[in-house]
Amino acid sequence: MTTKPKQYQSFKEFYPFYLSQHKNRTCRKLHVVGSALVLLTLAYALLTGQYKLLWLLPVIGYGFAWVGHFFFEKNRPATFTYPLYSLVGDWVMFYQEIKYYLTGRSR
């Protein structure tokens, strides 16, 4: 018997759960690296007209994140159950982590 995943009514309600799935510092760092590489690859592809590189974006982004989850966090990525909220969560966490690295202020 499988339990039904919780149905979140808003991203605000979902985000604390998302953060609970990212307690491991290495996992969060891998998310940041993957997200930064996605942004750099996107910019490079658009600026050079090499649009064939765009297929790499999900591979890079999810690749780094999933390594973090499977090997460091040892949990199942929330993306599998909550794909849209998780995508938003990735970018919110990216922003918060970058802000923390640059300012030293808590997340």
PDB file of C-alpha atoms in Angstrom:
ATOM      1  CA  MET A   1       0.000   0.000   0.000  1.00  0.00           C
ATOM      2  CA  THR A   2       1.440   3.371  -0.982  1.00  0.00           C
ATOM      3  CA  THR A   3       0.581   6.609   0.702  1.00  0.00           C
ATOM      4  CA  LYS A   4      -0.653   9.508  -1.349  1.00  0.00           C
ATOM      5  CA  PRO A   5       1.766  12.455  -1.475  1.00  0.00           C
ATOM      6  CA  LYS A   6       0.679  15.568   0.395  1.00  0.00           C
ATOM      7  CA  GLN A   7      -1.083  18.092  -1.811  1.00  0.00           C
ATOM      8  CA  TYR A   8       0.393  21.513  -1.132  1.00  0.00           C
ATOM      9  CA  GLN A   9      -1.906  24.448  -1.776  1.00  0.00           C
ATOM     10  CA  SER A  10       0.868  26.963  -2.414  1.00  0.00           C
ATOM     11  CA  PHE A  11       4.594  27.243  -2.925  1.00  0.00           C
ATOM     12  CA  LYS A  12       4.809  29.018   0.445  1.00  0.00           C
ATOM     13  CA  GLU A  13       3.341  25.906   2.055  1.00  0.00           C
ATOM     14  CA  PHE A  14       5.633  23.595   0.037  1.00  0.00           C
ATOM     15  CA  TYR A  15       8.961  25.390   0.561  1.00  0.00           C
ATOM     16  CA  PRO A  16       9.598  24.288   4.198  1.00  0.00           C
ATOM     17  CA  PHE A  17       9.197  20.680   3.022  1.00  0.00           C
ATOM     18  CA  TYR A  18      11.581  21.382   0.136  1.00  0.00           C
ATOM     19  CA  LEU A  19      14.198  22.766   2.525  1.00  0.00           C
ATOM     20  CA  SER A  20      13.790  19.736   4.792  1.00  0.00           C
ATOM     21  CA  GLN A  21      14.919  17.619   1.844  1.00  0.00           C
ATOM     22  CA  HIS A  22      18.116  19.696   1.510  1.00  0.00           C
ATOM     23  CA  LYS A  23      19.717  19.623   4.954  1.00  0.00           C
ATOM     24  CA  ASN A  24      23.053  18.267   3.733  1.00  0.00           C
ATOM     25  CA  ARG A  25      25.458  21.090   2.879  1.00  0.00           C
ATOM     26  CA  THR A  26      27.120  19.155   0.039  1.00  0.00           C
ATOM     27  CA  CYS A  27      23.735  18.489  -1.523  1.00  0.00           C
ATOM     28  CA  ARG A  28      22.913  22.208  -1.439  1.00  0.00           C
ATOM     29  CA  LYS A  29      26.330  23.084  -2.892  1.00  0.00           C
ATOM     30  CA  LEU A  30      25.782  20.631  -5.741  1.00  0.00           C
ATOM     31  CA  HIS A  31      22.426  22.287  -6.442  1.00  0.00           C
ATOM     32  CA  VAL A  32      24.151  25.679  -6.577  1.00  0.00           C
ATOM     33  CA  VAL A  33      26.866  24.402  -8.940  1.00  0.00           C
ATOM     34  CA  GLY A  34      24.282  22.785 -11.215  1.00  0.00           C
ATOM     35  CA  SER A  35      22.083  25.892 -11.275  1.00  0.00           C
ATOM     36  CA  ALA A  36      25.045  28.184 -11.948  1.00  0.00           C
ATOM     37  CA  LEU A  37      26.189  25.952 -14.813  1.00  0.00           C
ATOM     38  CA  VAL A  38      22.644  25.992 -16.216  1.00  0.00           C
ATOM     39  CA  LEU A  39      22.683  29.799 -16.246  1.00  0.00           C
ATOM     40  CA  LEU A  40      26.149  29.939 -17.815  1.00  0.00           C
ATOM     41  CA  THR A  41      25.263  27.338 -20.457  1.00  0.00           C
ATOM     42  CA  LEU A  42      22.010  29.134 -21.250  1.00  0.00           C
ATOM     43  CA  ALA A  43      23.787  32.463 -21.642  1.00  0.00           C
ATOM     44  CA  TYR A  44      26.523  30.937 -23.802  1.00  0.00           C
ATOM     45  CA  ALA A  45      24.021  29.139 -26.044  1.00  0.00           C
ATOM     46  CA  LEU A  46      21.922  32.257 -26.540  1.00  0.00           C
ATOM     47  CA  LEU A  47      24.843  34.632 -27.054  1.00  0.00           C
ATOM     48  CA  THR A  48      26.625  32.389 -29.555  1.00  0.00           C
ATOM     49  CA  GLY A  49      23.547  31.037 -31.300  1.00  0.00           C
ATOM     50  CA  GLN A  50      24.517  27.471 -30.398  1.00  0.00           C
ATOM     51  CA  TYR A  51      20.952  26.476 -29.529  1.00  0.00           C
ATOM     52  CA  LYS A  52      21.757  22.776 -29.721  1.00  0.00           C
ATOM     53  CA  LEU A  53      23.400  23.196 -26.302  1.00  0.00           C
ATOM     54  CA  LEU A  54      20.013  23.900 -24.711  1.00  0.00           C
ATOM     55  CA  TRP A  55      19.293  20.167 -24.413  1.00  0.00           C
ATOM     56  CA  LEU A  56      22.092  20.071 -21.823  1.00  0.00           C
ATOM     57  CA  LEU A  57      20.236  22.324 -19.383  1.00  0.00           C
ATOM     58  CA  PRO A  58      18.107  19.653 -17.672  1.00  0.00           C
ATOM     59  CA  VAL A  59      21.007  17.176 -17.740  1.00  0.00           C
ATOM     60  CA  ILE A  60      23.311  19.643 -15.984  1.00  0.00           C
ATOM     61  CA  GLY A  61      20.741  20.965 -13.525  1.00  0.00           C
ATOM     62  CA  TYR A  62      19.206  17.669 -12.512  1.00  0.00           C
ATOM     63  CA  GLY A  63      22.486  15.768 -12.767  1.00  0.00           C
ATOM     64  CA  PHE A  64      24.201  17.762 -10.042  1.00  0.00           C
ATOM     65  CA  ALA A  65      21.070  17.884  -7.885  1.00  0.00           C
ATOM     66  CA  TRP A  66      20.403  14.161  -8.101  1.00  0.00           C
ATOM     67  CA  VAL A  67      23.991  13.274  -7.215  1.00  0.00           C
ATOM     68  CA  GLY A  68      23.479  15.408  -4.119  1.00  0.00           C
ATOM     69  CA  HIS A  69      20.286  13.611  -3.200  1.00  0.00           C
ATOM     70  CA  PHE A  70      21.320  10.036  -3.935  1.00  0.00           C
ATOM     71  CA  PHE A  71      24.851  10.145  -2.496  1.00  0.00           C
ATOM     72  CA  PHE A  72      24.801  12.822   0.197  1.00  0.00           C
ATOM     73  CA  GLU A  73      21.240  13.556   1.262  1.00  0.00           C
ATOM     74  CA  LYS A  74      20.240   9.903   0.707  1.00  0.00           C
ATOM     75  CA  ASN A  75      16.671  10.749  -0.182  1.00  0.00           C
ATOM     76  CA  ARG A  76      14.412  10.824  -3.202  1.00  0.00           C
ATOM     77  CA  PRO A  77      14.383  14.192  -4.990  1.00  0.00           C
ATOM     78  CA  ALA A  78      11.164  16.132  -4.450  1.00  0.00           C
ATOM     79  CA  THR A  79      11.138  16.731  -8.219  1.00  0.00           C
ATOM     80  CA  PHE A  80       9.779  13.223  -8.709  1.00  0.00           C
ATOM     81  CA  THR A  81       6.619  14.059  -6.759  1.00  0.00           C
ATOM     82  CA  TYR A  82       6.362  17.856  -7.014  1.00  0.00           C
ATOM     83  CA  PRO A  83       8.062  18.858 -10.297  1.00  0.00           C
ATOM     84  CA  LEU A  84       6.846  22.455 -10.635  1.00  0.00           C
ATOM     85  CA  TYR A  85       7.169  23.473  -7.005  1.00  0.00           C
ATOM     86  CA  SER A  86      10.592  21.818  -6.908  1.00  0.00           C
ATOM     87  CA  LEU A  87      11.773  23.734  -9.946  1.00  0.00           C
ATOM     88  CA  VAL A  88      10.745  26.986  -8.276  1.00  0.00           C
ATOM     89  CA  GLY A  89      12.314  25.757  -5.024  1.00  0.00           C
ATOM     90  CA  ASP A  90      15.616  25.108  -6.808  1.00  0.00           C
ATOM     91  CA  TRP A  91      15.833  28.734  -7.924  1.00  0.00           C
ATOM     92  CA  VAL A  92      14.687  30.188  -4.599  1.00  0.00           C
ATOM     93  CA  MET A  93      17.267  28.061  -2.769  1.00  0.00           C
ATOM     94  CA  PHE A  94      19.918  29.043  -5.357  1.00  0.00           C
ATOM     95  CA  TYR A  95      19.212  32.713  -4.690  1.00  0.00           C
ATOM     96  CA  GLN A  96      19.288  32.208  -0.907  1.00  0.00           C
ATOM     97  CA  GLU A  97      22.534  30.206  -1.039  1.00  0.00           C
ATOM     98  CA  ILE A  98      24.283  32.735  -3.285  1.00  0.00           C
ATOM     99  CA  LYS A  99      23.099  35.538  -1.009  1.00  0.00           C
ATOM    100  CA  TYR A 100      24.475  33.610   1.990  1.00  0.00           C
ATOM    101  CA  TYR A 101      27.844  33.009   0.293  1.00  0.00           C
ATOM    102  CA  LEU A 102      28.174  36.683  -0.634  1.00  0.00           C
ATOM    103  CA  THR A 103      26.887  38.310   2.548  1.00  0.00           C
ATOM    104  CA  GLY A 104      27.257  35.689   5.273  1.00  0.00           C
ATOM    105  CA  ARG A 105      23.671  36.383   6.303  1.00  0.00           C
ATOM    106  CA  SER A 106      21.531  33.426   7.285  1.00  0.00           C
ATOM    107  CA  ARG A 107      19.220  31.817   4.811  1.00  0.00           C
TER     108      ARG A 107
END
